[in-house]
Coordinates of C-alpha atoms and ligand atoms in Angstrom, one line a residue:
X12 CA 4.9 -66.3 96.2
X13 CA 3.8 -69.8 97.5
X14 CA 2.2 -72.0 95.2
X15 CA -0.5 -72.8 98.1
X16 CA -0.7 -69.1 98.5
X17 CA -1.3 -68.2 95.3
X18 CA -4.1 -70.8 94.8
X19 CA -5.5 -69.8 98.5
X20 CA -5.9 -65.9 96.8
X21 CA -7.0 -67.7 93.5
X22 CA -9.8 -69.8 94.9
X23 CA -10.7 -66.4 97.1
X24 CA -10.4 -64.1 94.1
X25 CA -12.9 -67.0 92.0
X26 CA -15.0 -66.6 95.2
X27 CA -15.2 -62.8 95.2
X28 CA -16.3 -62.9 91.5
X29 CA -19.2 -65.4 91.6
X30 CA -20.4 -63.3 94.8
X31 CA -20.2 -60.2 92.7
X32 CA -22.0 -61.9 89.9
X33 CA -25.0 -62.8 92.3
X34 CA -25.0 -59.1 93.9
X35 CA -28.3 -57.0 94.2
X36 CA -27.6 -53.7 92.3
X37 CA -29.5 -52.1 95.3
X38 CA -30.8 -53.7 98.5
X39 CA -32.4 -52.0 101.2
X40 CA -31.5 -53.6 104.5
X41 CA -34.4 -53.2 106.9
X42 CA -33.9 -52.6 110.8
X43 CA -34.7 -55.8 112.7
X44 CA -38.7 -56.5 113.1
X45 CA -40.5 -59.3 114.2
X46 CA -42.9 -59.2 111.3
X47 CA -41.8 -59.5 107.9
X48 CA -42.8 -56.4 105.4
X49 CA -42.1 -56.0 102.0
X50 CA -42.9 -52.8 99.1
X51 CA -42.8 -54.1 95.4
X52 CA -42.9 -51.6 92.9
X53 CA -42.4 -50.8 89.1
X54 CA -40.5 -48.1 87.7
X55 CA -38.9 -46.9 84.7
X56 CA -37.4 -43.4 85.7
X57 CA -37.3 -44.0 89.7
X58 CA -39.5 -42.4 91.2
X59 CA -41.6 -46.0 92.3
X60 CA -38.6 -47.3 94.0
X61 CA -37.5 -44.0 95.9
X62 CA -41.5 -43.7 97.2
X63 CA -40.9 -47.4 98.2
X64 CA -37.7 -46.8 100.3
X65 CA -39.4 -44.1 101.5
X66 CA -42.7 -45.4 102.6
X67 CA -40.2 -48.2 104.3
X68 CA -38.5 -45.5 106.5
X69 CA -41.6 -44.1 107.4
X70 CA -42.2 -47.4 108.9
X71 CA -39.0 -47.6 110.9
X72 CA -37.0 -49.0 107.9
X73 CA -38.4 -52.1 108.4
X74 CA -39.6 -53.1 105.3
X75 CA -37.4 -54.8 102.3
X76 CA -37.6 -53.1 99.1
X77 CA -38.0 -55.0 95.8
X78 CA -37.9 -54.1 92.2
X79 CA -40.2 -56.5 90.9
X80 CA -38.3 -57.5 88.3
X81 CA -35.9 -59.0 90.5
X82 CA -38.7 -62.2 91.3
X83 CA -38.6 -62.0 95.6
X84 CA -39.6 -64.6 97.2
X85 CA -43.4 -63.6 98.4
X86 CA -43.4 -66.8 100.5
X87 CA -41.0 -64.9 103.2
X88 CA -43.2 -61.6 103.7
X89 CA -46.4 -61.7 105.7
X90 CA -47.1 -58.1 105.0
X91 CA -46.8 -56.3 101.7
X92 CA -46.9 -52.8 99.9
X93 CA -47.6 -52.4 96.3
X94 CA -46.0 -49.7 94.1
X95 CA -46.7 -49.0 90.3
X96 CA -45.7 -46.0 88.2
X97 CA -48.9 -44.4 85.5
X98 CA -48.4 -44.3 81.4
X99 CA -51.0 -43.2 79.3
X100 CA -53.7 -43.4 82.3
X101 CA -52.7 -46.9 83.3
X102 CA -50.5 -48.8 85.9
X103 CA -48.0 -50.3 84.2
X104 CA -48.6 -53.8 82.0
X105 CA -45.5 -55.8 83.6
X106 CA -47.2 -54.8 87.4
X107 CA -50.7 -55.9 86.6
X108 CA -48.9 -58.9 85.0
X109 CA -47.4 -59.8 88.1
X110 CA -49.8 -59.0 90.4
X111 CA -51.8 -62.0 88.6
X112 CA -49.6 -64.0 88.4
X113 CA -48.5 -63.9 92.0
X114 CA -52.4 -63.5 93.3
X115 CA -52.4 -66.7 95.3
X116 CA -49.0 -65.8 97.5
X117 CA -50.1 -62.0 98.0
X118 CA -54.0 -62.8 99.0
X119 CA -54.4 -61.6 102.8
X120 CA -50.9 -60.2 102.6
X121 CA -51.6 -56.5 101.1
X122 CA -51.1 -53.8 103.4
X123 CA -50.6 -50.8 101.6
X124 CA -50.9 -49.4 97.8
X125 CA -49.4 -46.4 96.1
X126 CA -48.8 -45.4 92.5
X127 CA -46.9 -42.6 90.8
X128 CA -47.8 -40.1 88.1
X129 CA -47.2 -36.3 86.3
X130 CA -50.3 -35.4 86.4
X131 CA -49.1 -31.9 84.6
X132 CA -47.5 -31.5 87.4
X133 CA -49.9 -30.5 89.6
X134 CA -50.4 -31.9 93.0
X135 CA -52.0 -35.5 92.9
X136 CA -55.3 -35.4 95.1
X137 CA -58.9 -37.7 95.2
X138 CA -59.0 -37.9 91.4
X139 CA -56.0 -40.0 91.2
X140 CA -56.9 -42.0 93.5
X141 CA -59.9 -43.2 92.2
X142 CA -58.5 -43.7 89.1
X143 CA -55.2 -45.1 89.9
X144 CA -56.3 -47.1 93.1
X145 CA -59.7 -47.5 93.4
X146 CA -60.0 -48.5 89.9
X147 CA -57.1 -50.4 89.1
X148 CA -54.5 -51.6 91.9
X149 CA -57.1 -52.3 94.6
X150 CA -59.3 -54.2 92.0
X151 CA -56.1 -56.1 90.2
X152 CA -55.1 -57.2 94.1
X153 CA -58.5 -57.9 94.7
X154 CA -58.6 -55.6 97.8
X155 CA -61.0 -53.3 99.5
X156 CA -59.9 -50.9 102.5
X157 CA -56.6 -50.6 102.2
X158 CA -54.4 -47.1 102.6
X159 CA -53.8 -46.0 99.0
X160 CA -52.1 -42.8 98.2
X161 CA -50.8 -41.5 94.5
X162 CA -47.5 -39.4 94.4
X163 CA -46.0 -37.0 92.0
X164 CA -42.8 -38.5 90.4
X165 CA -41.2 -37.5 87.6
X166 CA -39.2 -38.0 84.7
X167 CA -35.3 -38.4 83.6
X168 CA -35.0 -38.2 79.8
X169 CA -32.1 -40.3 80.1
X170 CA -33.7 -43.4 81.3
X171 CA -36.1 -43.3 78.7
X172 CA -36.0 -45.8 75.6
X173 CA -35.6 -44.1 72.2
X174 CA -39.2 -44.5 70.9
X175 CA -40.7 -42.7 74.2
X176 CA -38.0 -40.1 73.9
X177 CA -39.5 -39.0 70.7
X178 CA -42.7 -39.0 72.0
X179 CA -41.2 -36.4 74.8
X180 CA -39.4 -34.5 72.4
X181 CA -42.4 -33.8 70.1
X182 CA -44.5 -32.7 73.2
X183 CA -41.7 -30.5 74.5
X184 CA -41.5 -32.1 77.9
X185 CA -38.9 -31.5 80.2
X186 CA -37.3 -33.3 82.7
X187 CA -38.6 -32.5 85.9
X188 CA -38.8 -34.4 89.9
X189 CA -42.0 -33.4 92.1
X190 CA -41.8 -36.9 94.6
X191 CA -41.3 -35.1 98.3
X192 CA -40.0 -37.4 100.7
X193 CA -42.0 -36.4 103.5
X194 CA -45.3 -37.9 101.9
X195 CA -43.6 -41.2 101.3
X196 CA -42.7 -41.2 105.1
X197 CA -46.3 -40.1 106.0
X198 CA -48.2 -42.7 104.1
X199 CA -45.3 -45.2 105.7
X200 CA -46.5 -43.9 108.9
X201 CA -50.4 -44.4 107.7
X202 CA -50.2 -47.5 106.9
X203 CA -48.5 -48.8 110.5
X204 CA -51.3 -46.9 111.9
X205 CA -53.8 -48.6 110.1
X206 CA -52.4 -52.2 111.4
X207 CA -52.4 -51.0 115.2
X208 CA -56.9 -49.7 114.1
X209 CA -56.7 -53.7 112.9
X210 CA -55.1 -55.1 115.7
X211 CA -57.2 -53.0 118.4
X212 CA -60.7 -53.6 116.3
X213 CA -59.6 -57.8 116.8
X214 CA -59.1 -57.6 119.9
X215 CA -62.3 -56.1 121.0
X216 CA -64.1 -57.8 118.0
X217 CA -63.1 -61.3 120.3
X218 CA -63.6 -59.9 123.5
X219 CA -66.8 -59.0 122.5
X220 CA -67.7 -62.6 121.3
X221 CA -66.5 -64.2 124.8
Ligands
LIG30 C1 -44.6 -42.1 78.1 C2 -45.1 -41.6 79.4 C3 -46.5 -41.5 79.6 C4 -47.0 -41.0 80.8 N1 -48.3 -40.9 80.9 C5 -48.8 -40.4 82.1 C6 -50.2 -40.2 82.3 O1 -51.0 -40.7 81.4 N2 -50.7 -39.6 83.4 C7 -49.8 -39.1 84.3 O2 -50.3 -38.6 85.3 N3 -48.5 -39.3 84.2 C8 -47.9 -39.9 83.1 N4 -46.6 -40.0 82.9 C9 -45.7 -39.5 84.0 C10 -45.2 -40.7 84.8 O3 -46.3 -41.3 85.5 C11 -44.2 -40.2 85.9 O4 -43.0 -39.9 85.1 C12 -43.9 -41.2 87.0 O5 -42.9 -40.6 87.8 C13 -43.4 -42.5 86.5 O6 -43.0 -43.3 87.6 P1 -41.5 -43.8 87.7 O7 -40.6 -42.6 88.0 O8 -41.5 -44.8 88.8 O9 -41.1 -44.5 86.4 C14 -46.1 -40.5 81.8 C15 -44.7 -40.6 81.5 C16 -44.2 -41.1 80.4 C17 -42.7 -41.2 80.2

């Protein structure tokens, strides 16, 4: 081979590396929209982000889906959904964390709020909501009137740490999955439909006022 070969395919190999290196481990690509959406979530066995990806294809795939450990930028989104998974009654620390620390770049912006829970596994209704939403998500994003809807997820032993396995163990908990798809989709859906009320209430709100 070449010597200016083999450095062209060095320098490209060095290249391929340090783009694998900076790689998302998953990355939903929206569809093309004007307006720029995003759902953060937290999760520890998965059933957060999947209701996120979801909710965005409800939508039309056109919102970017973000693990919120992975920092996005909140200065590119003009509309955003908020996701966080229930232990022991509560959303999860590291959400409520970020949603205060972040409360000056997601003010005006929140569209949408879910959370996920066992609830023994049966069906999560106005109960959860109250607690989950009404109580905790809409007052930590300081919002009133926003969709909110609480989904059954579930749990995989094997993402669990040690400690919390125990825990499982010693209650004789198994795993299990109750998230459906097609109520991630709906609430997508819900939430569009609530922007369209917004826009139409606006625009008779100022004709009103000429
Ligand atoms: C240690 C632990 C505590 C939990 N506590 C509750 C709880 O208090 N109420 C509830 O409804 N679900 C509870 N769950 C169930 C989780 O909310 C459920 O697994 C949910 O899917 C977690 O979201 P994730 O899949 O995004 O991590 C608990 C799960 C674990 C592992």
């Amino acid at each position: 081979m070449e010597r200016r070969t083999f450095l062209k395919l060095g320098v490209t190999g060095i290249g391929t590396m340090a783009l694998a290196d900076n790689a998302w481990a998953l990355k939903l690509y929206p569809n093309p929209s004007g307006k720029k959406w995003a759902v953060l979530y937290h999760t520890w066995c998965g059933s957060s982000r999947d209701a996120g990806i979801w909710i965005s294809e409800g939508m039309g795939g056109i919102a970017d889906v973000f693990d919120i450990r992975e920092n996005p930028d909140l200065k590119r989104f003009d509309h955003i959904i908020i996701g966080g998974s229930i232990r022991s009654a509560r959303i999860n620390s590291s959400m409520r964390k970020y949603i205060e620390e972040n409360k000056g770049l997601l003010k005006g912006k929140i569209r949408g709020l879910y959370a996920v829970c066992g609830n023994n596994r049966r069906p999560a209704g106005p109960q959860q909501k109250e607690m989950y939403i009404d109580k905790q998500l809409a007052q930590f994003c300081e919002v009133s009137n926003v969709p909110g809807k609480v989904f059954n997820g579930r749990i995989t032993q094997g993402l669990l740490d040690r400690e919390t396995l125990e825990l499982m163990k010693q209650a004789k908990m198994e795993d299990y999955d109750d998230l459906k798809r097609a109520g991630c989709l709906a609430f997508g859906k819900e939430i569009l439909d609530s922007m369209k009320w917004l826009a139409i209430n606006r625009t008779a709100l100022i004709a009103r006022m000429e």
